[in-house]
XYZ file of N, CA, C and O in Angstrom:
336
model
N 67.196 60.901 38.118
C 66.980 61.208 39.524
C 66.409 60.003 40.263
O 66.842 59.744 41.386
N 65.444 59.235 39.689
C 64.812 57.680 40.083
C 65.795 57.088 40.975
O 65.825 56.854 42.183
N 66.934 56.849 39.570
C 67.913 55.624 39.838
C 68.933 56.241 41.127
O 69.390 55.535 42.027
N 69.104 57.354 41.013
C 70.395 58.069 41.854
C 69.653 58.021 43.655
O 70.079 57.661 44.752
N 68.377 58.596 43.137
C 67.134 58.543 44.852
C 67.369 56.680 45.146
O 67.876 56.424 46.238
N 67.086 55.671 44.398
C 66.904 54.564 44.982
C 68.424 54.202 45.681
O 68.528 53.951 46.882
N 69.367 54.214 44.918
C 71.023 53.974 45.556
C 70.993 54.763 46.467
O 71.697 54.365 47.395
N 70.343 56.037 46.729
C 70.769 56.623 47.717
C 70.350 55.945 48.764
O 71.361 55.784 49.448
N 69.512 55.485 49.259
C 68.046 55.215 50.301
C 68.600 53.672 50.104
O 68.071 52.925 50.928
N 69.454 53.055 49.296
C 70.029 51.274 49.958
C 69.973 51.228 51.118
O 69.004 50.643 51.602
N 70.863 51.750 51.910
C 71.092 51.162 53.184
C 69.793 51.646 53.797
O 69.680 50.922 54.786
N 68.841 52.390 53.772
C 68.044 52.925 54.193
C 67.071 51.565 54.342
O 66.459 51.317 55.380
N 67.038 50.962 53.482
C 66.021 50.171 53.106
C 66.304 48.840 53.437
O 65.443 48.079 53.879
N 67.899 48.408 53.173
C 68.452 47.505 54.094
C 67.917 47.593 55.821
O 67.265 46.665 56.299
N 68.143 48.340 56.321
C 67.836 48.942 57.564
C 66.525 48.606 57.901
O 66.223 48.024 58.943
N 65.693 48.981 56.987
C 64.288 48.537 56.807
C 63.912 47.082 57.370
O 63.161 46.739 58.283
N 64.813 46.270 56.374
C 64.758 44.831 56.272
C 65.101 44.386 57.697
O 64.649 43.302 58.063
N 65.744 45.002 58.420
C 66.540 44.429 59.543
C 65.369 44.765 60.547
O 64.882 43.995 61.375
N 65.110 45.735 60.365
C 63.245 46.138 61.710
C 62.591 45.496 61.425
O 61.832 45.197 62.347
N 62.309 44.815 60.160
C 61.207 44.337 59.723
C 61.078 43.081 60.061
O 60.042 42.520 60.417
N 62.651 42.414 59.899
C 62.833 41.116 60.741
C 62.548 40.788 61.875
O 62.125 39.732 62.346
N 62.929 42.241 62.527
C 62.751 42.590 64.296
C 61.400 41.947 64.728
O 61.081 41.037 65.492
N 60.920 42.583 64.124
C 59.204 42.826 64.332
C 58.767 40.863 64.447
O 58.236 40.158 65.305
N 59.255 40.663 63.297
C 58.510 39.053 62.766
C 59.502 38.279 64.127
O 58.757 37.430 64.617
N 60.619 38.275 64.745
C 60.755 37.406 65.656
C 60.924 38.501 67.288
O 61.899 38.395 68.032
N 60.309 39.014 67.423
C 60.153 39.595 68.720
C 58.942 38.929 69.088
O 57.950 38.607 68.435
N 59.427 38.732 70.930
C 58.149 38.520 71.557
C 56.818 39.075 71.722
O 55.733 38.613 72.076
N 57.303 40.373 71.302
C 55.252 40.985 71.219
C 55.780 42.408 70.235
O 56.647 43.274 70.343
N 54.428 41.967 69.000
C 54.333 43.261 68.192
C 54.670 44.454 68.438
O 54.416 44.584 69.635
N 55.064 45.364 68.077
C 55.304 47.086 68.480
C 54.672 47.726 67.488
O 55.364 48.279 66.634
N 53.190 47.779 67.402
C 52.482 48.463 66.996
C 52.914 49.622 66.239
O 52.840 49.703 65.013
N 53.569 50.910 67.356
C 53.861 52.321 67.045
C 55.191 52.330 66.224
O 55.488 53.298 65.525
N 56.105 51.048 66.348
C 57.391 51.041 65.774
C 57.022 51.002 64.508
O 57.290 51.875 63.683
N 56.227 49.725 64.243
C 55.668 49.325 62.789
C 55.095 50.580 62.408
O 55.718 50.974 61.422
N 53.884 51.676 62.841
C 53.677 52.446 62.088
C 54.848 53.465 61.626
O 54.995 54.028 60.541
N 55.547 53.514 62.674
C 56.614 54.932 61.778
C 57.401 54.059 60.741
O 57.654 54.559 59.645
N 57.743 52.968 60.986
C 58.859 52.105 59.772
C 57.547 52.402 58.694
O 57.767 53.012 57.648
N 56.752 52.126 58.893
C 55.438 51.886 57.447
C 55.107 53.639 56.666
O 54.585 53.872 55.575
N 55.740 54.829 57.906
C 55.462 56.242 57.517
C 56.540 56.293 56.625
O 56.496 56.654 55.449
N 57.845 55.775 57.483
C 59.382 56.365 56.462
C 59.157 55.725 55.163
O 59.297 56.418 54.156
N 58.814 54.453 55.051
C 58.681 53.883 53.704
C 57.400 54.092 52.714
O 57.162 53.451 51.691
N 56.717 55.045 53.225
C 55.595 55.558 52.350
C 56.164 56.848 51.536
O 56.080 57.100 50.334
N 56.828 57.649 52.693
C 57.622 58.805 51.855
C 58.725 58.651 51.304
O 59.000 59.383 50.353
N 59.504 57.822 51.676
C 60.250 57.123 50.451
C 60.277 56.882 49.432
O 61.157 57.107 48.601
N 58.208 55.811 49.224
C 57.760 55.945 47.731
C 57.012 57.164 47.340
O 56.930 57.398 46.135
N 56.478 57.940 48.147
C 56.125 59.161 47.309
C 57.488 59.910 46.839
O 57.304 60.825 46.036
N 58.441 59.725 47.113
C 59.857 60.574 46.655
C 59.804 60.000 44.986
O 59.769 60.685 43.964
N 59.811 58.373 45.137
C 60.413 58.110 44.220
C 59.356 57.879 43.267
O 59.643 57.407 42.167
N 58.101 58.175 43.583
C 57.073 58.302 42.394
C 57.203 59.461 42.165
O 56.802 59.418 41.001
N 57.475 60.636 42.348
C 57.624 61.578 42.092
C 58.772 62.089 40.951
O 58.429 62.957 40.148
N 60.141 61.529 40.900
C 60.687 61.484 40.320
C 60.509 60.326 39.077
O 61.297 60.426 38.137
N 59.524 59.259 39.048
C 59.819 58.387 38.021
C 58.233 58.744 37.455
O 58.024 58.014 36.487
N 57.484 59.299 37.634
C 55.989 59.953 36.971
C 56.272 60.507 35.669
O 55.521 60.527 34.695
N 57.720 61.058 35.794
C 57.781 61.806 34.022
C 58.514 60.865 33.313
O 58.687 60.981 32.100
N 58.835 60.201 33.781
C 59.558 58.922 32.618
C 58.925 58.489 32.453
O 58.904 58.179 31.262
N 57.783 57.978 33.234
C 56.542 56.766 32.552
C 55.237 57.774 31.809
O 54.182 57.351 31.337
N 55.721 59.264 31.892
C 55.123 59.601 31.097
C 55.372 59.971 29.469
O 54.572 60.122 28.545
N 57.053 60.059 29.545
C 57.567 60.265 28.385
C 57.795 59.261 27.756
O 58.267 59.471 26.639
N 57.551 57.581 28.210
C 57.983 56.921 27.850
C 56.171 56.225 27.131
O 56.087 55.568 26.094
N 55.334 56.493 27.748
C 53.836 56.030 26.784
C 53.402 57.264 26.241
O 52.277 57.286 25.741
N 54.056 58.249 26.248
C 54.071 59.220 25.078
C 54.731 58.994 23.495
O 54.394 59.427 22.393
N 55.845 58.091 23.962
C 56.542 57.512 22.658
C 56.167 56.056 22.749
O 57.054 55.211 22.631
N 54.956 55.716 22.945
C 54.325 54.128 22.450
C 53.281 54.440 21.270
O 52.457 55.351 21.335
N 53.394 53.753 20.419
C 52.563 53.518 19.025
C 50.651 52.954 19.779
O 50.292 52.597 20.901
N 50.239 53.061 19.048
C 48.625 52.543 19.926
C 48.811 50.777 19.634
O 48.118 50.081 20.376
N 49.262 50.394 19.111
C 49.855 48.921 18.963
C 49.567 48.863 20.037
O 48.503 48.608 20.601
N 51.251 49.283 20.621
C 52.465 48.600 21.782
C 51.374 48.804 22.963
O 51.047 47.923 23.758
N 50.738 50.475 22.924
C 49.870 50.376 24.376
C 48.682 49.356 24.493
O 48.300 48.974 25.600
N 48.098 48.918 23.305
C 47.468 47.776 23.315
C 48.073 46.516 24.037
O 47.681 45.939 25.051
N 49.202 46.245 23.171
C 49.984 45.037 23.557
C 50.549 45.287 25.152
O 50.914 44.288 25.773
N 50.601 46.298 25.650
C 50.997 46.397 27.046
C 49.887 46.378 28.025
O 50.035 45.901 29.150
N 48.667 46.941 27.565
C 47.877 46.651 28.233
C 47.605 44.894 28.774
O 47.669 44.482 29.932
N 47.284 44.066 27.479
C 47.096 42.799 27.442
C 48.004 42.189 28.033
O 47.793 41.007 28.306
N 49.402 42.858 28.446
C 50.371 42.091 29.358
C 49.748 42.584 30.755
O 49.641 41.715 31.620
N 49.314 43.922 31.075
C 48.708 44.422 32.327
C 47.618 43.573 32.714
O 47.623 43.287 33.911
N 46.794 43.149 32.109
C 45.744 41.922 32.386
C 46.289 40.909 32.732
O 45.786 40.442 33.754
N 47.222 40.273 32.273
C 47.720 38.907 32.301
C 48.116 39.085 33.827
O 47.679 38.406 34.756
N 48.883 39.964 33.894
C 49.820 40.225 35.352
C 48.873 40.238 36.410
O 49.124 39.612 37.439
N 47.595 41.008 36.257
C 46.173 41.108 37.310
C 45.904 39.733 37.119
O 45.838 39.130 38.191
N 45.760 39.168 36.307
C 44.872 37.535 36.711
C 45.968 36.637 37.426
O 45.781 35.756 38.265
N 47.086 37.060 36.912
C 48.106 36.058 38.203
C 48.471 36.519 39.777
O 48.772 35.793 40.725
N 48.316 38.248 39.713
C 48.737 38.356 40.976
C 47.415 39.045 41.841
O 47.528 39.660 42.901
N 46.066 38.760 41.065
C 44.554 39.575 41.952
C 43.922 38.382 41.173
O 43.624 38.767 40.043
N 43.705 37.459 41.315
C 42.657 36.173 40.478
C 41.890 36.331 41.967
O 40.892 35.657 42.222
């Protein structure tokens, strides 16, 4: 359902890209525009966290305590490069 919700919502999101451009070369900010583009794309990702919550749960349900170790220590690495 993830993968089928994200193809669906392409052009949606293309579309996105094109306001978003709007915004960065228009002569003066639009405040109220930016908030509803920033509403549609919030429920967008609550859609699609919603549908991908049980895969990432079925999927560290079938991790060994190793691998969640070893994934964690990649989760650190990723925080010190992209929150240092």
């Amino acid at each position: 359902a993830y993968v089928e919700s994200r193809l669906k919502r392409k052009a949606e999101r293309e579309k996105g890209f094109d306001e978003l451009r709007g915004f960065i070369v228009a002569d003066k900010f639009e405040s109220a525009k930016a908030k509803d583009m920033m509403a549609r794309v919030q429920k967008g990702n609550a859609e699609d966290l919603d549908a991908l919550l049980p895969k990432i749960a079925d999927f560290h349900a079938s991790l060994k305590p190793e691998q969640k170790q070893k994934a964690g220590k990649l989760f650190d690495k990723a925080r010190e490069y992209f929150a240092p």
